[in-house]
CSV table of C-alpha atoms in Angstrom, one decimal:
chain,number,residue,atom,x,y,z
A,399,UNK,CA,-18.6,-40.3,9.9
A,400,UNK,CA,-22.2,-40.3,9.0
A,401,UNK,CA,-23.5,-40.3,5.4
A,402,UNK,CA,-24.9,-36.4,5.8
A,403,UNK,CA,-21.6,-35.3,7.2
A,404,UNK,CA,-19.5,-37.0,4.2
A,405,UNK,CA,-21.8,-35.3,1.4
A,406,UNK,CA,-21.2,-31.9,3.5
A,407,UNK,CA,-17.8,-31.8,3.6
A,408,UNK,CA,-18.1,-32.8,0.5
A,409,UNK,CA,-20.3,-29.4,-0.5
A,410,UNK,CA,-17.7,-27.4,2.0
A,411,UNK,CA,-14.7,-28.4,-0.6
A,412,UNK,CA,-16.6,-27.3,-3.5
A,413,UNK,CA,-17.8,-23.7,-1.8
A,414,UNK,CA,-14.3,-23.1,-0.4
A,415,UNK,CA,-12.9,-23.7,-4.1
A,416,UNK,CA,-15.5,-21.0,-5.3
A,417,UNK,CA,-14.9,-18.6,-2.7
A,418,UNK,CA,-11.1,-19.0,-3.4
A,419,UNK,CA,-11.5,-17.8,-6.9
A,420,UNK,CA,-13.8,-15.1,-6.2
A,421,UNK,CA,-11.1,-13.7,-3.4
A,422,UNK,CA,-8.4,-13.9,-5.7
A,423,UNK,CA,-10.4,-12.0,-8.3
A,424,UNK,CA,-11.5,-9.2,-5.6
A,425,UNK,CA,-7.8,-9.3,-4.2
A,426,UNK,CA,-6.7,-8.7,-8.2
A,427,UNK,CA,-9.4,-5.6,-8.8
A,428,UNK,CA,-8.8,-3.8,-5.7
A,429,UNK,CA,-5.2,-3.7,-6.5
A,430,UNK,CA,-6.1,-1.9,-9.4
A,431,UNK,CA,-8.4,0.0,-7.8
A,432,UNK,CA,-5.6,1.3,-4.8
A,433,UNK,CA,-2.7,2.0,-6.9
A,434,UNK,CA,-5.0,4.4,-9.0
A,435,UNK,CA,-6.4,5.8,-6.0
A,436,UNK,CA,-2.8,6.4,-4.6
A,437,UNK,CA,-1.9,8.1,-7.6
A,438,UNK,CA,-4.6,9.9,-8.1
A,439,UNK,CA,-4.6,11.2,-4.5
A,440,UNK,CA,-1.0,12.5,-5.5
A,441,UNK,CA,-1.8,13.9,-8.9
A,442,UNK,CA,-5.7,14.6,-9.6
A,443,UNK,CA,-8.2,13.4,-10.6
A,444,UNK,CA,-8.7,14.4,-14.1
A,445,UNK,CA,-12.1,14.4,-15.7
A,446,UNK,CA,-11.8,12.1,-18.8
A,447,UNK,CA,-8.5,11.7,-18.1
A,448,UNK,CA,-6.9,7.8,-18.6
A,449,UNK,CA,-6.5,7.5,-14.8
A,450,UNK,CA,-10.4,8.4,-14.1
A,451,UNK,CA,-11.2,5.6,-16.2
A,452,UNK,CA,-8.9,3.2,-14.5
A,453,UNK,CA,-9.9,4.3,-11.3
A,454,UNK,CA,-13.8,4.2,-12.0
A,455,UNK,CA,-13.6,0.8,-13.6
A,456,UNK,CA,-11.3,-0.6,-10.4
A,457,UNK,CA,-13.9,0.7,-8.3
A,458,UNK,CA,-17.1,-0.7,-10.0
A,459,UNK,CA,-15.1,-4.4,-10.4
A,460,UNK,CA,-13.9,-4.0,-6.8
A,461,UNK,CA,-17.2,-3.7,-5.8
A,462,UNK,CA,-18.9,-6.3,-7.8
A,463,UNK,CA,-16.6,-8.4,-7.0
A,464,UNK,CA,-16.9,-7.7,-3.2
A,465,UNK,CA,-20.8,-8.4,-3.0
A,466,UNK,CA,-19.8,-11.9,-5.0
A,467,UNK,CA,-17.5,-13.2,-2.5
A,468,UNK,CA,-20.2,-11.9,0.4
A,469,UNK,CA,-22.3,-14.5,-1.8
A,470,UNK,CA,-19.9,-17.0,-1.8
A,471,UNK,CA,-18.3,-16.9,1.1
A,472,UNK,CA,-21.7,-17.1,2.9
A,473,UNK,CA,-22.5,-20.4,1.5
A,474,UNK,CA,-19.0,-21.3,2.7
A,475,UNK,CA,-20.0,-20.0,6.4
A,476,UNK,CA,-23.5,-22.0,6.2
A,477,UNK,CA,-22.0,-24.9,5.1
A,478,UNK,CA,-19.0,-25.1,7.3
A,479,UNK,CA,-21.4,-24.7,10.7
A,480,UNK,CA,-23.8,-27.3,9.2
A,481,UNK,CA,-21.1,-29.5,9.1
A,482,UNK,CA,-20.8,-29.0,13.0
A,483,UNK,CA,-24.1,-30.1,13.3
A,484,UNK,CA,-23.8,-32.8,10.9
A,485,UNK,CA,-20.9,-34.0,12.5
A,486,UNK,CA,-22.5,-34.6,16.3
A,487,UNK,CA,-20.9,-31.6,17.8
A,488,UNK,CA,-22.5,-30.2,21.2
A,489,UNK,CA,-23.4,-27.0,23.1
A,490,UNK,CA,-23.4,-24.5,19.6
A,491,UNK,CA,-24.3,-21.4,19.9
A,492,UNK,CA,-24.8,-20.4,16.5
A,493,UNK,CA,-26.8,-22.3,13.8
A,494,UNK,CA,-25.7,-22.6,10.0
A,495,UNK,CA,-28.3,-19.7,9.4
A,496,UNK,CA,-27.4,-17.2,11.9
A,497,UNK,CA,-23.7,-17.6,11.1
A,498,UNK,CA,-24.4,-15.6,8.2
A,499,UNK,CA,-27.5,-13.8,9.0
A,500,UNK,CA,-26.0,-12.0,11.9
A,501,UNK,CA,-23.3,-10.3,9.0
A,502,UNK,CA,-26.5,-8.1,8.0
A,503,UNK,CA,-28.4,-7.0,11.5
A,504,UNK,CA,-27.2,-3.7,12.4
A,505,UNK,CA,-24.6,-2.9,15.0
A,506,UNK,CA,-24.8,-6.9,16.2
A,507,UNK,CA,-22.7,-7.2,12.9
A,508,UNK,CA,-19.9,-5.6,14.6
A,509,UNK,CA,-19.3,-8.5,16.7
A,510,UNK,CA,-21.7,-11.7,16.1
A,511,UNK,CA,-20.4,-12.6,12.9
A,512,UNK,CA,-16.9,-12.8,14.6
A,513,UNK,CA,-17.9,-14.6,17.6
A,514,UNK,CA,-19.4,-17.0,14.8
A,515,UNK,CA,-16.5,-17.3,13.6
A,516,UNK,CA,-14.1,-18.3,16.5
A,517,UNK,CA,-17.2,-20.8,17.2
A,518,UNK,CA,-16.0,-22.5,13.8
A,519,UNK,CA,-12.8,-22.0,14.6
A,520,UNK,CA,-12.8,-23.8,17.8
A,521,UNK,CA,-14.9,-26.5,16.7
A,522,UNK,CA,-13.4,-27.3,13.6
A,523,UNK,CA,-9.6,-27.0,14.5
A,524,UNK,CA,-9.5,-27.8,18.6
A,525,UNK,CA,-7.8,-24.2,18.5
A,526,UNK,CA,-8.0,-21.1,21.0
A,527,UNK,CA,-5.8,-19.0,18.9
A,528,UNK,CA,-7.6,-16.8,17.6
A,529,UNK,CA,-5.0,-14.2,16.4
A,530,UNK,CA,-5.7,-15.4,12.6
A,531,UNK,CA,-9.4,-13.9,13.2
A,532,UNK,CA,-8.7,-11.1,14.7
A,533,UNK,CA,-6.7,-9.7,12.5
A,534,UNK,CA,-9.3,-10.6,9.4
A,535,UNK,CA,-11.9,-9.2,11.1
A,536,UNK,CA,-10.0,-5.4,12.3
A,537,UNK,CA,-8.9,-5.5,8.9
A,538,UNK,CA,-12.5,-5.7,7.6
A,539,UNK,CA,-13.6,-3.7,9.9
A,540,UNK,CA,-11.2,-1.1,9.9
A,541,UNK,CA,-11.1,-0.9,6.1
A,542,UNK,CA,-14.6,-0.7,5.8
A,543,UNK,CA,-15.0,2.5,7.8
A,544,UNK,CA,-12.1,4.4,6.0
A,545,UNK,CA,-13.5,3.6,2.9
A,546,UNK,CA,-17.1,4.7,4.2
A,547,UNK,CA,-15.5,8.1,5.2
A,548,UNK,CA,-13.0,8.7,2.1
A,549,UNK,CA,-16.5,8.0,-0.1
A,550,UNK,CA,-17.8,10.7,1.3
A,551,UNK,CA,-15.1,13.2,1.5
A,552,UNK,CA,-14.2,13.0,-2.0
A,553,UNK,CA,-16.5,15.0,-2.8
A,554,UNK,CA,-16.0,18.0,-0.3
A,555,UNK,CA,-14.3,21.3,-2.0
A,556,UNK,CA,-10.8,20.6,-1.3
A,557,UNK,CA,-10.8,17.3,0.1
A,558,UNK,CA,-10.7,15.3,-2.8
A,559,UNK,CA,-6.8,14.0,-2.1
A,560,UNK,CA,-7.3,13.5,1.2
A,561,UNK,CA,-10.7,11.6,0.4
A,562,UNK,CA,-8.9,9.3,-2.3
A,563,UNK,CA,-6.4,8.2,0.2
A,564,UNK,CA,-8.5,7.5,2.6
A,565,UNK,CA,-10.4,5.0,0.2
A,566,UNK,CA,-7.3,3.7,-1.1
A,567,UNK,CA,-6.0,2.9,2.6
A,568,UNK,CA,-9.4,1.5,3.3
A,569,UNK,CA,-9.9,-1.1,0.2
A,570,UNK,CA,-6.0,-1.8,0.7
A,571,UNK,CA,-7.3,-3.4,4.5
A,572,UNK,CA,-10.1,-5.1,2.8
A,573,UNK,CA,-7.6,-6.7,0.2
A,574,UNK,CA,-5.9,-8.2,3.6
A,575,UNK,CA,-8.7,-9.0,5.1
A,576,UNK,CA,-9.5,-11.3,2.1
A,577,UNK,CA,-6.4,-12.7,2.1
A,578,UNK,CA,-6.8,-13.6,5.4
A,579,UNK,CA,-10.1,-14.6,5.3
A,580,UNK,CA,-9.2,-17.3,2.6
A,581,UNK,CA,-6.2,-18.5,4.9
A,582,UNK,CA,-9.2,-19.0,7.4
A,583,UNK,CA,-11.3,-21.4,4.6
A,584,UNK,CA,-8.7,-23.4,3.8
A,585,UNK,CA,-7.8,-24.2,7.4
A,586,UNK,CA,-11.2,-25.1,8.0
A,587,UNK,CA,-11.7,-26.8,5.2
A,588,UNK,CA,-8.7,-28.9,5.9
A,589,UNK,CA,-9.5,-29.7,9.5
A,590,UNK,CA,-13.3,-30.8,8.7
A,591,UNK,CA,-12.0,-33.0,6.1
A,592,UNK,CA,-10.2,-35.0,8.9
A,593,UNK,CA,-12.8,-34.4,11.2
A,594,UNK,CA,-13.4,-37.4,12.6
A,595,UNK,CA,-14.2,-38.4,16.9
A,596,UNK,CA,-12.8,-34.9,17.6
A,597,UNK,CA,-16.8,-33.8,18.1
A,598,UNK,CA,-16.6,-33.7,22.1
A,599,UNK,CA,-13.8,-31.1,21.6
A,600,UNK,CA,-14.5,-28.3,24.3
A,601,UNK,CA,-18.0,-29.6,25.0
């Protein structure tokens, strides 16, 4: 294991520690954020009301939080493919950089950032199963369209309920999809800690 490749994984422990607390703290606000929007779906949404504040609050940490652990679990990404590199690996498609940059180029970041993803996968645990992935990513990307649409029908006369539920079910997928996501960095963290002459692995 070369010098480059120990101080890396080194760097991947520490990113996968801070993206694990950053999850856990998005995972704990969006809670908040769908059991308010559940019950507001079923009972109103008051103006001023106790339940408005709840419900605006979950949604302002839900989303701060979110754009945090795009921060941090970005660095993760870059470091984890870097590692690849670090570590000898052949034939990549995807470089530490465009691992993450292909999350934010329209339409390719339906798929790229996934096929990224199995990339790592593959690399780092010698594994085709990629059921673990798939379900992060429908999750994600399932989620993120209901909550898209529910946004915007909340505030249509007499679709407010309808709306609410929609965003609830749609953060509720996102909560799972970070859940699953984290399961993803600590399997890879794990195997690239150990990741020692398994570099030829399906060159």
């Amino acid at each position: 294991m070369t010098r480059d490749l120990d101080s890396g994984i080194a760097g991947l422990k520490r990113r996968a520690s801070w993206a694990e607390i950053g999850i856990w703290l998005f995972i704990a606000a969006s809670l908040v954020f769908v059991v308010s929007g559940i019950v507001a779906a079923a009972t109103g949404l008051v103006s001023g009301s106790t339940l408005e504040t709840v419900f605006s609050l979950g949604a302002v940490a839900t989303f701060a939080l979110f754009v945090a652990c795009v921060v941090l679990i970005s660095m993760w990404i870059h470091r984890a493919h870097a590692n690849l590199f670090a570590g000898g690996y052949d034939g990549l498609e995807y470089t530490p950089g465009w691992s993450v940059g292909w999350f934010f180029v329209p339409f390719a970041n339906l798929v790229k950032p996934f096929h990224a993803m199995v990339e790592l996968w593959e690399r780092s645990l010698g594994s085709t199963d990629h059921s673990l992935l798939r379900a992060w990513w429908g999750c994600f990307l399932v989620g993120g369209v209901l909550e898209n649409v529910g946004t915007r029908m909340v505030d249509q006369p007499g679709a407010m309920a309808f709306g609410l539920s929609l965003m609830a079910t749609g953060t509720a997928l996102r909560t799972v999809s970070a859940w699953l996501v984290l399961t993803i960095i600590r399997q890879v963290t794990e195997a690239q800690n150990g990741m020692v002459g398994i570099g030829s692995t399906f060159d």
